Amino acid sequence: MRASTRFSDAIHILCFLKVYEEARITSDLLSSSIGISPVMVRRLMGNLRQAGLVQTTQGTAQPRLARDLQKITLYDVYLVVHPLFNVNPDTNPQCKVGGHIQPILAEVYQEAQAAAMIRFNNVTVADIVDQINLKLHQEKLQE
């Protein structure tokens, strides 16, 4: 089973929209950057649009940020794609492990998620874009 990358993919989309805000941005272009299918890009864009983070016009390749990136926290993005952690609901209740692991992991995950939410609320997507730009600048200096 592959871990979900929807959270990082949604952050990637928002950063891409800022970095390439003057470009014609299609789901194929985003797909090539993220490494997921254009269909998955469109689904995530729909989720981001419903959350008021991006603006799109059906049939056009011009998605735009709906809010200033300084006002979009990673917590805002998390709310679009949550939950961060999932407990497998299909464990065998007759098994010593499967019959008891769900509530134990649920509690651990809840604690970890609460700590993550505090951190996510203190980081904006603009902070991520700033770090990307810093890395690009450092690479350019090394050339």
Short mmCIF file of C-alpha atoms in Angstrom, two decimals:
data_model
loop_
_atom_site.label_atom_id
_atom_site.label_comp_id
_atom_site.label_asym_id
_atom_site.label_seq_id
_atom_site.Cartn_x
_atom_site.Cartn_y
_atom_site.Cartn_z
CA MET A 1 0.00 0.00 0.00
CA ARG A 2 1.41 3.38 -1.03
CA ALA A 3 1.30 6.28 1.41
CA SER A 4 -0.88 9.20 0.39
CA THR A 5 0.99 12.19 -0.98
CA ARG A 6 -2.10 14.39 -1.35
CA PHE A 7 -0.88 16.84 1.31
CA SER A 8 2.52 17.42 -0.30
CA ASP A 9 0.93 17.40 -3.77
CA ALA A 10 -1.55 20.12 -2.73
CA ILE A 11 1.29 22.24 -1.30
CA HIS A 12 3.24 21.62 -4.52
CA ILE A 13 0.32 22.92 -6.61
CA LEU A 14 0.04 26.11 -4.57
CA CYS A 15 3.78 26.76 -4.76
CA PHE A 16 3.79 26.05 -8.50
CA LEU A 17 0.96 28.52 -9.06
CA LYS A 18 3.02 31.22 -7.35
CA VAL A 19 6.39 30.44 -8.94
CA TYR A 20 4.86 30.17 -12.44
CA GLU A 21 2.06 32.70 -11.98
CA GLU A 22 2.78 34.32 -15.37
CA ALA A 23 2.76 31.00 -17.26
CA ARG A 24 -0.08 29.10 -18.89
CA ILE A 25 -0.59 26.36 -16.32
CA THR A 26 -2.33 23.15 -17.36
CA SER A 27 -3.02 19.98 -15.41
CA ASP A 28 -0.51 18.25 -17.72
CA LEU A 29 2.18 20.78 -16.78
CA LEU A 30 1.44 20.41 -13.07
CA SER A 31 1.34 16.65 -13.51
CA SER A 32 4.83 16.63 -15.02
CA SER A 33 6.19 18.59 -12.07
CA ILE A 34 4.45 16.63 -9.32
CA GLY A 35 4.73 13.16 -10.86
CA ILE A 36 1.04 12.29 -10.61
CA SER A 37 -1.63 11.94 -13.28
CA PRO A 38 -3.43 14.98 -14.71
CA VAL A 39 -6.66 13.47 -13.39
CA MET A 40 -5.29 13.53 -9.84
CA VAL A 41 -4.11 17.11 -10.38
CA ARG A 42 -7.62 18.14 -11.45
CA ARG A 43 -9.14 16.41 -8.40
CA LEU A 44 -6.77 18.19 -6.05
CA MET A 45 -7.37 21.49 -7.84
CA GLY A 46 -11.11 20.95 -7.33
CA ASN A 47 -10.53 20.38 -3.62
CA LEU A 48 -8.34 23.47 -3.38
CA ARG A 49 -10.96 25.50 -5.25
CA GLN A 50 -13.75 24.32 -2.93
CA ALA A 51 -11.60 25.39 0.03
CA GLY A 52 -11.18 28.87 -1.47
CA LEU A 53 -7.43 28.52 -1.98
CA VAL A 54 -7.38 28.63 -5.80
CA GLN A 55 -9.55 30.06 -8.54
CA THR A 56 -10.17 28.11 -11.71
CA THR A 57 -12.30 28.54 -14.77
CA GLN A 58 -13.49 25.32 -16.35
CA GLY A 59 -11.96 24.74 -19.76
CA THR A 60 -9.13 27.25 -19.32
CA ALA A 61 -5.53 26.71 -18.30
CA GLN A 62 -5.28 29.64 -15.94
CA PRO A 63 -5.63 28.53 -12.32
CA ARG A 64 -4.75 31.30 -9.88
CA LEU A 65 -4.21 31.63 -6.18
CA ALA A 66 -7.36 32.89 -4.49
CA ARG A 67 -5.52 34.27 -1.45
CA ASP A 68 -2.14 35.74 -0.65
CA LEU A 69 0.25 32.89 0.20
CA GLN A 70 1.14 34.65 3.47
CA LYS A 71 -2.45 33.96 4.52
CA ILE A 72 -2.47 30.26 3.57
CA THR A 73 -0.99 28.04 6.27
CA LEU A 74 -0.07 24.40 5.88
CA TYR A 75 -2.95 23.79 8.28
CA ASP A 76 -5.33 25.32 5.69
CA VAL A 77 -3.95 22.90 3.10
CA TYR A 78 -4.16 20.01 5.54
CA LEU A 79 -7.88 20.70 6.02
CA VAL A 80 -8.32 20.14 2.28
CA VAL A 81 -6.70 16.70 2.21
CA HIS A 82 -6.91 15.31 5.77
CA PRO A 83 -6.64 12.98 7.59
CA LEU A 84 -2.89 12.77 7.91
CA PHE A 85 -2.98 9.39 9.63
CA ASN A 86 -5.43 6.55 9.10
CA VAL A 87 -5.96 3.39 11.08
CA ASN A 88 -6.79 0.34 8.99
CA PRO A 89 -10.46 -0.42 9.84
CA ASP A 90 -10.23 -3.96 8.45
CA THR A 91 -7.94 -5.65 10.96
CA ASN A 92 -8.99 -9.11 12.15
CA PRO A 93 -10.82 -8.76 15.50
CA GLN A 94 -10.06 -12.42 16.30
CA CYS A 95 -6.30 -11.80 16.15
CA LYS A 96 -4.39 -10.77 19.30
CA VAL A 97 -2.87 -7.82 17.44
CA GLY A 98 -5.67 -7.03 14.98
CA GLY A 99 -8.29 -7.03 17.73
CA HIS A 100 -6.51 -4.39 19.80
CA ILE A 101 -4.30 -2.27 17.59
CA GLN A 102 -6.96 0.10 16.21
CA PRO A 103 -7.76 2.07 19.40
CA ILE A 104 -4.10 2.11 20.45
CA LEU A 105 -2.91 3.52 17.12
CA ALA A 106 -5.87 5.88 16.98
CA GLU A 107 -4.73 7.49 20.25
CA VAL A 108 -1.08 7.71 19.15
CA TYR A 109 -2.11 9.16 15.77
CA GLN A 110 -4.39 11.68 17.44
CA GLU A 111 -1.52 12.94 19.61
CA ALA A 112 0.87 13.10 16.64
CA GLN A 113 -1.73 14.87 14.54
CA ALA A 114 -2.34 17.48 17.25
CA ALA A 115 1.41 18.26 17.35
CA ALA A 116 1.54 18.43 13.55
CA MET A 117 -1.43 20.81 13.44
CA ILE A 118 0.35 23.25 15.75
CA ARG A 119 3.40 23.23 13.46
CA PHE A 120 1.32 23.43 10.26
CA ASN A 121 -0.53 26.46 11.61
CA ASN A 122 2.79 28.29 11.98
CA VAL A 123 4.09 27.70 8.44
CA THR A 124 2.63 29.45 5.41
CA VAL A 125 2.83 28.36 1.80
CA ALA A 126 4.77 31.62 1.26
CA ASP A 127 7.41 30.24 3.65
CA ILE A 128 7.72 27.15 1.44
CA VAL A 129 8.00 29.27 -1.73
CA ASP A 130 10.67 31.39 -0.02
CA GLN A 131 12.66 28.24 0.75
CA ILE A 132 12.31 27.05 -2.85
CA ASN A 133 13.57 30.41 -4.11
CA LEU A 134 16.47 30.29 -1.66
CA LYS A 135 17.48 26.81 -2.90
CA LEU A 136 17.28 28.01 -6.52
CA HIS A 137 19.45 31.02 -5.68
CA GLN A 138 22.02 28.82 -3.91
CA GLU A 139 22.16 26.45 -6.89
CA LYS A 140 22.69 29.39 -9.24
CA LEU A 141 25.61 30.63 -7.11
CA GLN A 142 27.25 27.21 -7.29
CA GLU A 143 27.24 27.17 -11.10
#
